[in-house]
């Protein structure tokens, strides 16, 4: 490990934990409780694999193997996962894994002999003592196996924690406008820092800039979390960062009962169709479509895949709400845009950081084209309509002197939360009561639920419109993000 890892990123606590974990396994071995060869080998494998997990994670993302890392792995679908792995596999990691394989074969041969029953008993006693000590000191949080279990448990716990309100009825909802169409565009991994619309030095959003005077642009909106599966349910349901286990109402249900036809178009694959909270929300729509089912073959489905169905839906008569979940600027950045959008180019002299930044900016440029096209098509319908665009969360692309890209709950950066948020309205749009535009309003996306309803002039009886970013009665609040951090005081 010493040869491979940048020691400045290794935590002392993790080293202590590694040592104690090692001791506990040796003790278990010496105590001879199971004498079979198989048990000895299994224990040895367990240890070698453990070292491999931790070290590769230090090499790849400069941090310990945590439960949030595990969460990220489960959250990704197979295609994203292979892109993720391919981006992190490098020479160091391969060499390290080979060495670990060899050391497994060597350690496996060492024989521990111990026929003294008193010593055996003592061994087991100390083993249990070490495990208890790990638990009580909190050092167990550093253990890769512990984190694997915790990450998997956390994932399923989250998915099962959302129970939808089944008693919603038309009587609970008041509609006070004649608006006809809402398009809710949910971007992916796009930080506003890379958007020209927000002052980025590169021309990454020329089309949106050309219609800037038609947009209500907000420049102090943040996400609650850095993972899609944690963020999206809080956005489009009554769930917010304060209540985690409760019966919730989703925007889809609200609009269904307010007389809108609801649609869900997603250029993302349902991870496991029935368990995932986002897919559950989508399934309440009148019609929903996921474009990424066969993703092992079509490894780079571009966001334009949603456009033809979008046009068809817009032609249908009647009031409607269309949710569009893009793949946006999700890693692998280089696969998010067609060649014609490769405007920022790298050469042989570019390092990894420059290359990825260029790719990311090209993906932002393509995203500009997609969102602009969605707006123009909507404008052509000549209806009382509005389109709202925001990203689920941001992305760290080597910002603030960091040496990594992506998202990680253990190494939070400001840009993982700073998202674009703007609204386009048609000339005939029927603005709701108490509408007010304040560009600099400090807002967090768990109150999108109330804001979008307010914008459309649709109100469920339990909604509090002082949460709406569009309201002149908007109440400012503390913005508490993941891990209980106060965003405005911490960054
Ligand atoms: Zn996401």
Short mmCIF file of C-alpha atoms and ligand atoms in Angstrom, two decimals:
data_model
loop_
_atom_site.label_atom_id
_atom_site.label_comp_id
_atom_site.label_asym_id
_atom_site.label_seq_id
_atom_site.Cartn_x
_atom_site.Cartn_y
_atom_site.Cartn_z
CA UNK A 1 0.00 0.00 0.00
CA UNK A 2 2.86 2.36 0.88
CA UNK A 3 4.09 2.42 -2.71
CA UNK A 4 0.79 3.24 -4.28
CA UNK A 5 -1.07 5.65 -2.15
CA UNK A 6 -0.58 9.35 -1.58
CA UNK A 7 -0.17 9.19 2.19
CA UNK A 8 -1.51 12.65 2.80
CA UNK A 9 -5.03 11.43 2.05
CA UNK A 10 -4.88 8.44 4.41
CA UNK A 11 -6.64 8.91 7.73
CA UNK A 12 -4.98 7.91 11.01
CA UNK A 13 -8.27 6.44 12.22
CA UNK A 14 -8.39 4.21 9.20
CA UNK A 15 -4.85 2.94 9.86
CA UNK A 16 -5.76 2.11 13.49
CA UNK A 17 -8.85 0.34 12.28
CA UNK A 18 -6.86 -1.59 9.65
CA UNK A 19 -4.39 -2.74 12.30
CA UNK A 20 -7.09 -3.83 14.75
CA UNK A 21 -9.02 -5.58 12.01
CA UNK A 22 -5.85 -7.42 11.01
CA UNK A 23 -5.16 -8.43 14.61
CA UNK A 24 -8.69 -9.70 15.06
CA UNK A 25 -8.39 -11.94 12.00
CA UNK A 26 -5.01 -13.30 13.15
CA UNK A 27 -6.48 -14.06 16.58
CA UNK A 28 -9.42 -15.82 15.02
CA UNK A 29 -6.96 -17.89 13.03
CA UNK A 30 -4.75 -18.72 16.04
CA UNK A 31 -7.70 -19.70 18.19
CA UNK A 32 -8.25 -22.57 15.79
CA UNK A 33 -12.00 -22.66 16.31
CA UNK A 34 -12.54 -24.06 12.86
CA UNK A 35 -9.70 -26.28 11.81
CA UNK A 36 -10.62 -26.79 8.18
CA UNK A 37 -8.31 -25.67 5.40
CA UNK A 38 -11.30 -23.98 3.78
CA UNK A 39 -11.88 -21.73 6.77
CA UNK A 40 -8.23 -20.67 6.88
CA UNK A 41 -8.27 -19.82 3.19
CA UNK A 42 -11.55 -17.96 3.44
CA UNK A 43 -10.23 -15.83 6.29
CA UNK A 44 -7.05 -15.12 4.38
CA UNK A 45 -9.00 -14.18 1.25
CA UNK A 46 -11.27 -11.95 3.31
CA UNK A 47 -8.26 -10.03 4.54
CA UNK A 48 -6.48 -9.69 1.20
CA UNK A 49 -9.69 -8.59 -0.52
CA UNK A 50 -10.24 -6.09 2.25
CA UNK A 51 -6.84 -4.48 1.72
CA UNK A 52 -7.51 -4.44 -2.03
CA UNK A 53 -10.85 -2.66 -1.58
CA UNK A 54 -9.46 0.02 0.69
CA UNK A 55 -6.28 0.66 -1.22
CA UNK A 56 -7.89 0.85 -4.66
CA UNK A 57 -10.40 3.30 -3.28
CA UNK A 58 -7.56 5.44 -1.91
CA UNK A 59 -5.82 5.32 -5.28
CA UNK A 60 -8.94 6.00 -7.32
CA UNK A 61 -10.81 8.61 -5.31
CA UNK A 62 -8.33 9.61 -2.58
CA UNK A 63 -10.60 8.52 0.23
CA UNK A 64 -11.42 5.52 2.35
CA UNK A 65 -13.96 2.98 1.12
CA UNK A 66 -17.14 4.43 2.62
CA UNK A 67 -20.81 3.57 2.65
CA UNK A 68 -21.50 6.53 0.36
CA UNK A 69 -19.07 5.05 -2.16
CA UNK A 70 -21.03 1.81 -1.88
CA UNK A 71 -24.25 3.78 -2.40
CA UNK A 72 -22.82 5.31 -5.56
CA UNK A 73 -21.96 1.85 -6.87
CA UNK A 74 -25.47 0.50 -6.25
CA UNK A 75 -27.11 3.62 -7.61
CA UNK A 76 -25.34 3.44 -10.94
CA UNK A 77 -26.84 1.21 -13.56
CA UNK A 78 -24.68 -1.31 -15.33
CA UNK A 79 -23.62 1.01 -18.11
CA UNK A 80 -22.74 3.85 -15.77
CA UNK A 81 -20.89 1.39 -13.61
CA UNK A 82 -18.69 0.13 -16.41
CA UNK A 83 -17.91 3.72 -17.40
CA UNK A 84 -17.12 4.50 -13.80
CA UNK A 85 -14.83 1.52 -13.42
CA UNK A 86 -13.08 2.18 -16.72
CA UNK A 87 -12.32 5.74 -15.67
CA UNK A 88 -10.74 4.64 -12.42
CA UNK A 89 -8.81 1.61 -13.60
CA UNK A 90 -5.25 2.66 -14.09
CA UNK A 91 -1.81 1.06 -14.13
CA UNK A 92 -1.31 1.50 -10.38
CA UNK A 93 -4.55 -0.27 -9.55
CA UNK A 94 -3.93 -3.20 -11.90
CA UNK A 95 -0.39 -3.70 -10.60
CA UNK A 96 -1.64 -3.50 -7.04
CA UNK A 97 -4.36 -6.09 -7.63
CA UNK A 98 -1.83 -8.49 -9.16
CA UNK A 99 0.44 -8.08 -6.12
CA UNK A 100 -2.48 -8.70 -3.80
CA UNK A 101 -3.31 -11.89 -5.70
CA UNK A 102 0.25 -13.14 -5.24
CA UNK A 103 0.33 -12.25 -1.54
CA UNK A 104 -2.92 -14.17 -1.09
CA UNK A 105 -1.23 -17.30 -2.41
CA UNK A 106 1.74 -16.75 -0.07
CA UNK A 107 -0.19 -15.96 3.13
CA UNK A 108 -2.44 -18.94 2.45
CA UNK A 109 0.52 -21.28 3.01
CA UNK A 110 1.36 -20.01 6.51
CA UNK A 111 0.17 -22.49 9.12
CA UNK A 112 -0.98 -21.41 12.52
CA UNK A 113 -0.72 -24.25 15.02
CA UNK A 114 -2.14 -24.01 18.46
CA UNK A 115 -3.27 -26.91 20.59
CA UNK A 116 -3.56 -25.13 23.90
CA UNK A 117 -7.25 -24.79 24.80
CA UNK A 118 -6.71 -22.01 27.33
CA UNK A 119 -4.87 -19.91 24.75
CA UNK A 120 -7.59 -20.68 22.22
CA UNK A 121 -10.25 -19.39 24.57
CA UNK A 122 -8.17 -16.31 25.30
CA UNK A 123 -7.75 -15.71 21.55
CA UNK A 124 -11.48 -15.71 20.95
CA UNK A 125 -12.01 -13.49 23.97
CA UNK A 126 -9.56 -10.86 22.68
CA UNK A 127 -11.04 -11.15 19.18
CA UNK A 128 -14.49 -10.29 20.51
CA UNK A 129 -12.91 -7.51 22.59
CA UNK A 130 -11.33 -5.92 19.53
CA UNK A 131 -14.58 -6.05 17.55
CA UNK A 132 -16.41 -4.42 20.49
CA UNK A 133 -13.70 -1.77 20.79
CA UNK A 134 -13.98 -0.99 17.07
CA UNK A 135 -17.69 -0.56 17.47
CA UNK A 136 -17.56 1.67 20.56
CA UNK A 137 -14.76 3.92 19.34
CA UNK A 138 -16.57 4.41 16.03
CA UNK A 139 -13.51 3.12 14.19
CA UNK A 140 -15.70 0.47 12.61
CA UNK A 141 -16.99 3.27 10.34
CA UNK A 142 -13.67 2.95 8.53
CA UNK A 143 -14.08 -0.76 7.84
CA UNK A 144 -14.73 -1.54 4.19
CA UNK A 145 -16.94 -4.56 4.96
CA UNK A 146 -18.95 -2.69 7.51
CA UNK A 147 -19.48 0.06 4.94
CA UNK A 148 -20.50 -2.39 2.25
CA UNK A 149 -23.26 -3.70 4.48
CA UNK A 150 -24.28 -0.24 5.62
CA UNK A 151 -24.38 1.13 2.06
CA UNK A 152 -26.57 -1.69 0.83
CA UNK A 153 -28.84 -1.43 3.85
CA UNK A 154 -29.09 2.36 3.49
CA UNK A 155 -30.05 2.03 -0.14
CA UNK A 156 -32.93 -0.36 0.45
CA UNK A 157 -34.02 1.50 3.54
CA UNK A 158 -34.27 4.71 1.52
CA UNK A 159 -36.24 3.09 -1.25
CA UNK A 160 -38.72 1.59 1.16
CA UNK A 161 -39.14 4.71 3.24
CA UNK A 162 -41.39 6.42 0.71
CA UNK A 163 -45.07 5.58 1.13
CA UNK A 164 -47.40 7.38 -1.21
CA UNK A 165 -50.59 9.02 -0.08
CA UNK A 166 -53.35 6.81 -1.40
CA UNK A 167 -56.22 8.97 -0.17
CA UNK A 168 -55.58 11.99 -2.39
CA UNK A 169 -58.73 13.27 -4.07
CA UNK A 170 -59.87 16.10 -6.30
CA UNK A 171 -61.49 17.80 -3.28
CA UNK A 172 -58.05 18.34 -1.71
CA UNK A 173 -56.89 20.43 -4.65
CA UNK A 174 -57.74 23.94 -5.76
CA UNK A 175 -56.89 25.15 -9.26
CA UNK A 176 -56.80 28.92 -9.67
CA UNK A 177 -55.39 29.46 -13.18
CA UNK A 178 -56.00 28.24 -16.74
CA UNK A 179 -52.45 27.22 -17.49
CA UNK A 180 -52.23 24.39 -19.97
CA UNK A 181 -48.71 22.96 -20.09
CA UNK A 182 -45.88 22.51 -17.61
CA UNK A 183 -42.60 20.98 -18.76
CA UNK A 184 -40.42 20.00 -15.82
CA UNK A 185 -36.90 19.32 -17.07
CA UNK A 186 -34.67 17.59 -14.58
CA UNK A 187 -31.03 17.78 -15.59
CA UNK A 188 -28.25 15.56 -14.29
CA UNK A 189 -24.91 16.37 -12.64
CA UNK A 190 -24.80 19.89 -14.06
CA UNK A 191 -23.17 22.54 -11.93
CA UNK A 192 -24.04 26.13 -12.83
CA UNK A 193 -20.35 27.02 -12.59
CA UNK A 194 -19.83 25.66 -16.08
CA UNK A 195 -22.70 27.54 -17.65
CA UNK A 196 -22.15 30.73 -19.60
CA UNK A 197 -25.64 31.76 -18.47
CA UNK A 198 -24.17 32.00 -14.97
CA UNK A 199 -21.03 33.85 -16.00
CA UNK A 200 -18.71 30.95 -16.93
CA UNK A 201 -15.92 32.23 -19.15
CA UNK A 202 -16.49 29.69 -21.93
CA UNK A 203 -19.42 29.85 -24.35
CA UNK A 204 -21.19 26.76 -23.09
CA UNK A 205 -24.81 28.00 -23.27
CA UNK A 206 -25.04 30.27 -26.35
CA UNK A 207 -28.63 29.27 -27.15
CA UNK A 208 -30.00 29.87 -23.68
CA UNK A 209 -28.09 33.14 -23.53
CA UNK A 210 -29.85 34.23 -26.75
CA UNK A 211 -33.20 34.02 -24.95
CA UNK A 212 -31.98 35.17 -21.55
CA UNK A 213 -34.49 38.04 -21.46
CA UNK A 214 -37.30 35.45 -21.60
CA UNK A 215 -35.97 33.48 -18.62
CA UNK A 216 -36.32 33.88 -14.88
CA UNK A 217 -32.84 32.84 -13.85
CA UNK A 218 -32.12 32.02 -10.19
CA UNK A 219 -28.53 32.04 -9.05
CA UNK A 220 -28.58 30.83 -5.46
CA UNK A 221 -30.33 27.45 -5.67
CA UNK A 222 -28.75 24.33 -4.17
CA UNK A 223 -29.59 20.63 -4.00
CA UNK A 224 -30.09 18.82 -0.69
CA UNK A 225 -27.80 15.89 -1.53
CA UNK A 226 -25.31 14.74 -4.10
CA UNK A 227 -26.99 11.51 -5.25
CA UNK A 228 -29.94 11.36 -7.65
CA UNK A 229 -31.86 8.83 -5.59
CA UNK A 230 -31.68 10.97 -2.48
CA UNK A 231 -32.40 14.28 -4.20
CA UNK A 232 -35.26 13.59 -6.59
CA UNK A 233 -37.83 12.19 -4.14
CA UNK A 234 -37.34 15.27 -1.95
CA UNK A 235 -37.87 17.53 -4.96
CA UNK A 236 -41.04 16.21 -6.46
CA UNK A 237 -42.85 14.93 -3.41
CA UNK A 238 -43.95 16.54 -0.16
CA UNK A 239 -40.90 14.88 1.45
CA UNK A 240 -38.29 17.39 2.60
CA UNK A 241 -34.99 17.29 4.44
CA UNK A 242 -36.74 17.33 7.82
CA UNK A 243 -39.10 14.35 7.44
CA UNK A 244 -37.60 11.12 6.27
CA UNK A 245 -40.21 8.49 7.01
CA UNK A 246 -43.74 9.51 6.32
CA UNK A 247 -46.62 9.26 3.88
CA UNK A 248 -45.86 11.56 0.99
CA UNK A 249 -47.74 13.10 -1.90
CA UNK A 250 -45.99 13.49 -5.24
CA UNK A 251 -46.37 16.29 -7.78
CA UNK A 252 -47.56 13.65 -10.24
CA UNK A 253 -50.50 12.80 -8.00
CA UNK A 254 -51.28 16.46 -7.41
CA UNK A 255 -51.40 17.25 -11.14
CA UNK A 256 -53.34 14.07 -11.95
CA UNK A 257 -56.04 15.24 -9.55
CA UNK A 258 -55.91 18.81 -10.84
CA UNK A 259 -57.01 17.64 -14.30
CA UNK A 260 -53.63 17.43 -16.04
CA UNK A 261 -52.44 14.48 -18.12
CA UNK A 262 -49.02 13.55 -16.76
CA UNK A 263 -46.07 12.14 -18.71
CA UNK A 264 -42.63 10.96 -17.69
CA UNK A 265 -39.82 10.69 -20.25
CA UNK A 266 -36.50 9.55 -18.86
CA UNK A 267 -33.21 9.01 -20.58
CA UNK A 268 -32.21 6.90 -17.62
CA UNK A 269 -32.76 3.31 -16.84
CA UNK A 270 -34.99 2.25 -13.98
CA UNK A 271 -32.46 0.64 -11.66
CA UNK A 272 -34.66 -2.05 -10.30
CA UNK A 273 -38.05 -1.16 -11.50
CA UNK A 274 -40.19 -1.79 -8.44
CA UNK A 275 -37.88 -0.76 -5.64
CA UNK A 276 -36.71 2.58 -6.79
CA UNK A 277 -38.59 5.58 -5.36
CA UNK A 278 -38.17 7.68 -8.51
CA UNK A 279 -39.62 4.96 -10.71
CA UNK A 280 -42.49 4.60 -8.30
CA UNK A 281 -43.26 8.29 -8.70
CA UNK A 282 -43.05 7.97 -12.49
CA UNK A 283 -45.40 5.01 -12.48
CA UNK A 284 -48.20 7.28 -11.21
CA UNK A 285 -48.05 9.17 -14.51
CA UNK A 286 -50.67 8.69 -17.21
CA UNK A 287 -47.80 7.54 -19.42
CA UNK A 288 -44.12 6.96 -18.75
CA UNK A 289 -41.19 5.86 -20.80
CA UNK A 290 -37.58 4.93 -19.97
CA UNK A 291 -35.26 5.03 -22.96
CA UNK A 292 -32.34 3.23 -21.47
CA UNK A 293 -33.55 -0.37 -21.10
CA UNK A 294 -31.20 -1.94 -23.59
CA UNK A 295 -28.30 0.05 -22.39
CA UNK A 296 -25.63 -2.61 -22.63
CA UNK A 297 -25.78 -2.36 -26.40
CA UNK A 298 -26.53 1.34 -26.77
CA UNK A 299 -23.83 2.59 -24.50
CA UNK A 300 -24.28 6.23 -25.38
CA UNK A 301 -27.91 7.16 -25.81
CA UNK A 302 -28.03 10.93 -26.20
CA UNK A 303 -30.66 13.13 -24.60
CA UNK A 304 -32.17 13.95 -28.00
CA UNK A 305 -33.83 10.51 -27.74
CA UNK A 306 -36.70 12.19 -25.84
CA UNK A 307 -37.43 14.83 -28.50
CA UNK A 308 -39.71 12.95 -30.87
CA UNK A 309 -42.03 11.66 -28.13
CA UNK A 310 -41.98 15.11 -26.60
CA UNK A 311 -43.26 16.65 -29.86
CA UNK A 312 -45.99 14.03 -30.11
CA UNK A 313 -47.15 14.65 -26.55
CA UNK A 314 -47.24 18.42 -27.13
CA UNK A 315 -49.62 17.82 -30.05
CA UNK A 316 -52.14 16.02 -27.85
CA UNK A 317 -55.04 18.21 -26.80
CA UNK A 318 -55.72 19.07 -23.16
CA UNK A 319 -53.81 20.21 -20.09
CA UNK A 320 -50.62 18.32 -19.43
CA UNK A 321 -47.48 18.08 -17.35
CA UNK A 322 -44.38 16.52 -18.88
CA UNK A 323 -41.50 15.45 -16.65
CA UNK A 324 -38.25 14.94 -18.53
CA UNK A 325 -35.28 13.31 -16.83
CA UNK A 326 -32.13 13.89 -18.85
CA UNK A 327 -28.78 12.17 -18.63
CA UNK A 328 -27.33 15.68 -18.87
CA UNK A 329 -23.68 15.90 -17.95
CA UNK A 330 -23.44 12.67 -16.00
CA UNK A 331 -20.12 10.87 -16.18
CA UNK A 332 -18.84 9.56 -18.67
CA UNK A 333 -18.82 13.15 -19.96
CA UNK A 334 -17.35 12.24 -23.34
CA UNK A 335 -20.39 10.08 -24.10
CA UNK A 336 -22.98 12.78 -23.45
CA UNK A 337 -22.69 14.69 -26.73
CA UNK A 338 -22.39 13.97 -30.45
CA UNK A 339 -19.17 14.80 -32.32
CA UNK A 340 -20.63 18.01 -33.69
CA UNK A 341 -20.70 19.41 -30.14
CA UNK A 342 -17.05 18.69 -29.41
CA UNK A 343 -16.13 22.37 -29.34
CA UNK A 344 -13.58 22.37 -26.52
CA UNK A 345 -10.77 20.13 -27.66
CA UNK A 346 -7.80 18.58 -25.90
CA UNK A 347 -4.40 17.83 -27.37
CA UNK A 348 -1.45 15.64 -26.36
CA UNK A 349 -0.31 18.26 -23.86
CA UNK A 350 -3.62 18.28 -21.99
CA UNK A 351 -3.58 16.50 -18.65
CA UNK A 352 -6.49 14.44 -17.31
CA UNK A 353 -8.02 17.45 -15.61
CA UNK A 354 -7.99 19.53 -18.83
CA UNK A 355 -9.41 16.65 -20.85
CA UNK A 356 -12.27 15.99 -18.46
CA UNK A 357 -13.04 19.69 -18.12
CA UNK A 358 -13.24 20.01 -21.91
CA UNK A 359 -15.50 16.97 -22.14
CA UNK A 360 -17.69 18.27 -19.36
CA UNK A 361 -18.02 21.64 -21.09
CA UNK A 362 -18.97 19.95 -24.37
CA UNK A 363 -21.67 18.05 -22.46
CA UNK A 364 -22.94 21.36 -21.03
CA UNK A 365 -22.98 22.80 -24.56
CA UNK A 366 -25.10 19.89 -25.80
CA UNK A 367 -27.38 20.21 -22.78
CA UNK A 368 -27.87 23.86 -23.81
CA UNK A 369 -29.08 22.67 -27.21
CA UNK A 370 -31.48 20.11 -25.68
CA UNK A 371 -33.08 22.50 -23.19
CA UNK A 372 -33.33 25.26 -25.80
CA UNK A 373 -35.03 22.87 -28.23
CA UNK A 374 -37.54 21.82 -25.56
CA UNK A 375 -38.36 25.50 -24.96
CA UNK A 376 -38.73 26.34 -28.67
CA UNK A 377 -41.06 23.40 -29.29
CA UNK A 378 -43.18 24.42 -26.35
CA UNK A 379 -43.28 28.02 -27.56
CA UNK A 380 -44.59 26.83 -30.94
CA UNK A 381 -47.68 25.34 -29.30
CA UNK A 382 -48.96 28.85 -28.47
CA UNK A 383 -50.38 27.72 -25.17
CA UNK A 384 -50.39 29.12 -21.66
CA UNK A 385 -47.27 27.24 -20.73
CA UNK A 386 -44.07 27.17 -18.74
CA UNK A 387 -40.85 25.18 -18.67
CA UNK A 388 -38.74 24.79 -15.58
CA UNK A 389 -35.17 23.53 -15.79
CA UNK A 390 -32.91 22.51 -12.94
CA UNK A 391 -30.25 19.91 -12.30
CA UNK A 392 -30.71 17.18 -9.69
CA UNK A 393 -27.33 18.07 -8.13
CA UNK A 394 -24.05 19.59 -9.24
CA UNK A 395 -20.69 17.97 -9.92
CA UNK A 396 -17.16 18.53 -8.73
CA UNK A 397 -14.90 18.91 -11.76
CA UNK A 398 -11.57 19.60 -10.04
CA UNK A 399 -13.05 22.68 -8.37
CA UNK A 400 -11.53 24.59 -5.47
CA UNK A 401 -8.15 22.95 -5.80
CA UNK A 402 -9.49 19.40 -5.45
CA UNK A 403 -7.86 16.58 -7.34
CA UNK A 404 -10.97 14.65 -8.33
CA UNK A 405 -14.18 14.75 -10.31
CA UNK A 406 -17.60 13.37 -9.41
CA UNK A 407 -19.43 13.35 -6.09
CA UNK A 408 -18.70 11.91 -2.71
CA UNK A 409 -20.43 12.48 0.62
CA UNK A 410 -17.11 12.31 2.45
CA UNK A 411 -15.47 15.02 0.37
CA UNK A 412 -18.19 17.56 -0.24
CA UNK A 413 -17.49 20.62 -2.35
CA UNK A 414 -19.69 23.61 -3.05
CA UNK A 415 -20.05 22.85 -6.74
CA UNK A 416 -21.71 19.50 -5.98
CA UNK A 417 -24.69 21.52 -4.72
CA UNK A 418 -24.69 24.63 -6.92
CA UNK A 419 -27.24 23.94 -9.60
CA UNK A 420 -28.80 25.89 -12.45
CA UNK A 421 -32.45 26.79 -11.99
CA UNK A 422 -34.53 28.83 -14.44
CA UNK A 423 -38.07 29.17 -15.73
CA UNK A 424 -39.34 30.09 -19.17
CA UNK A 425 -42.95 31.23 -19.56
CA UNK A 426 -45.04 31.73 -22.70
CA UNK A 427 -46.33 35.23 -23.43
CA UNK A 428 -49.84 34.21 -22.40
CA UNK A 429 -48.81 32.40 -19.23
CA UNK A 430 -51.21 32.99 -16.37
CA UNK A 431 -48.99 34.04 -13.43
CA UNK A 432 -50.20 32.88 -10.01
CA UNK A 433 -51.26 35.00 -7.08
CA UNK A 434 -48.38 36.61 -5.15
CA UNK A 435 -45.82 35.87 -7.88
CA UNK A 436 -42.52 37.62 -7.38
CA UNK A 437 -39.15 37.16 -9.10
CA UNK A 438 -36.02 37.58 -7.01
CA UNK A 439 -32.94 36.30 -8.75
CA UNK A 440 -30.76 35.97 -5.65
CA UNK A 441 -33.23 34.13 -3.45
CA UNK A 442 -31.50 31.46 -1.31
CA UNK A 443 -33.42 28.29 -2.09
CA UNK A 444 -32.96 24.55 -1.64
CA UNK A 445 -34.71 22.05 -3.89
CA UNK A 446 -36.70 20.06 -1.31
CA UNK A 447 -39.28 22.86 -1.63
CA UNK A 448 -39.68 22.47 -5.39
CA UNK A 449 -42.89 20.57 -4.64
CA UNK A 450 -44.61 23.68 -3.30
CA UNK A 451 -42.89 26.05 -5.75
CA UNK A 452 -43.97 24.26 -8.92
CA UNK A 453 -47.55 23.89 -7.70
CA UNK A 454 -47.64 27.58 -6.83
CA UNK A 455 -46.28 28.55 -10.25
CA UNK A 456 -49.01 26.57 -11.99
CA UNK A 457 -51.78 27.91 -9.76
CA UNK A 458 -52.52 24.49 -8.28
CA UNK A 459 -52.78 24.02 -4.52
CA UNK A 460 -53.09 20.92 -2.39
CA UNK A 461 -54.72 21.76 0.96
CA UNK A 462 -51.60 20.87 2.98
CA UNK A 463 -49.18 22.97 0.93
CA UNK A 464 -47.39 25.92 2.44
CA UNK A 465 -46.68 28.49 -0.26
CA UNK A 466 -44.28 30.49 1.92
CA UNK A 467 -41.90 27.74 0.74
CA UNK A 468 -42.35 28.76 -2.90
CA UNK A 469 -39.35 30.44 -4.51
CA UNK A 470 -41.87 32.25 -6.74
CA UNK A 471 -43.86 33.78 -3.91
CA UNK A 472 -43.62 37.28 -2.50
CA UNK A 473 -44.37 35.61 0.86
CA UNK A 474 -41.28 33.37 0.58
CA UNK A 475 -39.68 32.66 3.96
CA UNK A 476 -35.92 32.34 4.17
CA UNK A 477 -34.61 29.34 6.14
CA UNK A 478 -31.43 27.55 7.12
CA UNK A 479 -30.28 25.30 4.32
CA UNK A 480 -29.28 22.00 5.93
CA UNK A 481 -27.74 19.61 3.41
CA UNK A 482 -26.43 16.05 3.69
CA UNK A 483 -24.69 15.09 6.99
CA UNK A 484 -26.57 17.90 8.79
CA UNK A 485 -24.30 20.58 7.35
CA UNK A 486 -25.48 24.19 7.24
CA UNK A 487 -24.64 25.07 3.63
CA UNK A 488 -24.44 28.83 4.03
CA UNK A 489 -22.11 28.62 7.03
CA UNK A 490 -19.91 25.80 5.77
CA UNK A 491 -18.86 26.83 2.29
ZN1 LIG B 1 -27.91 12.64 -10.47
#
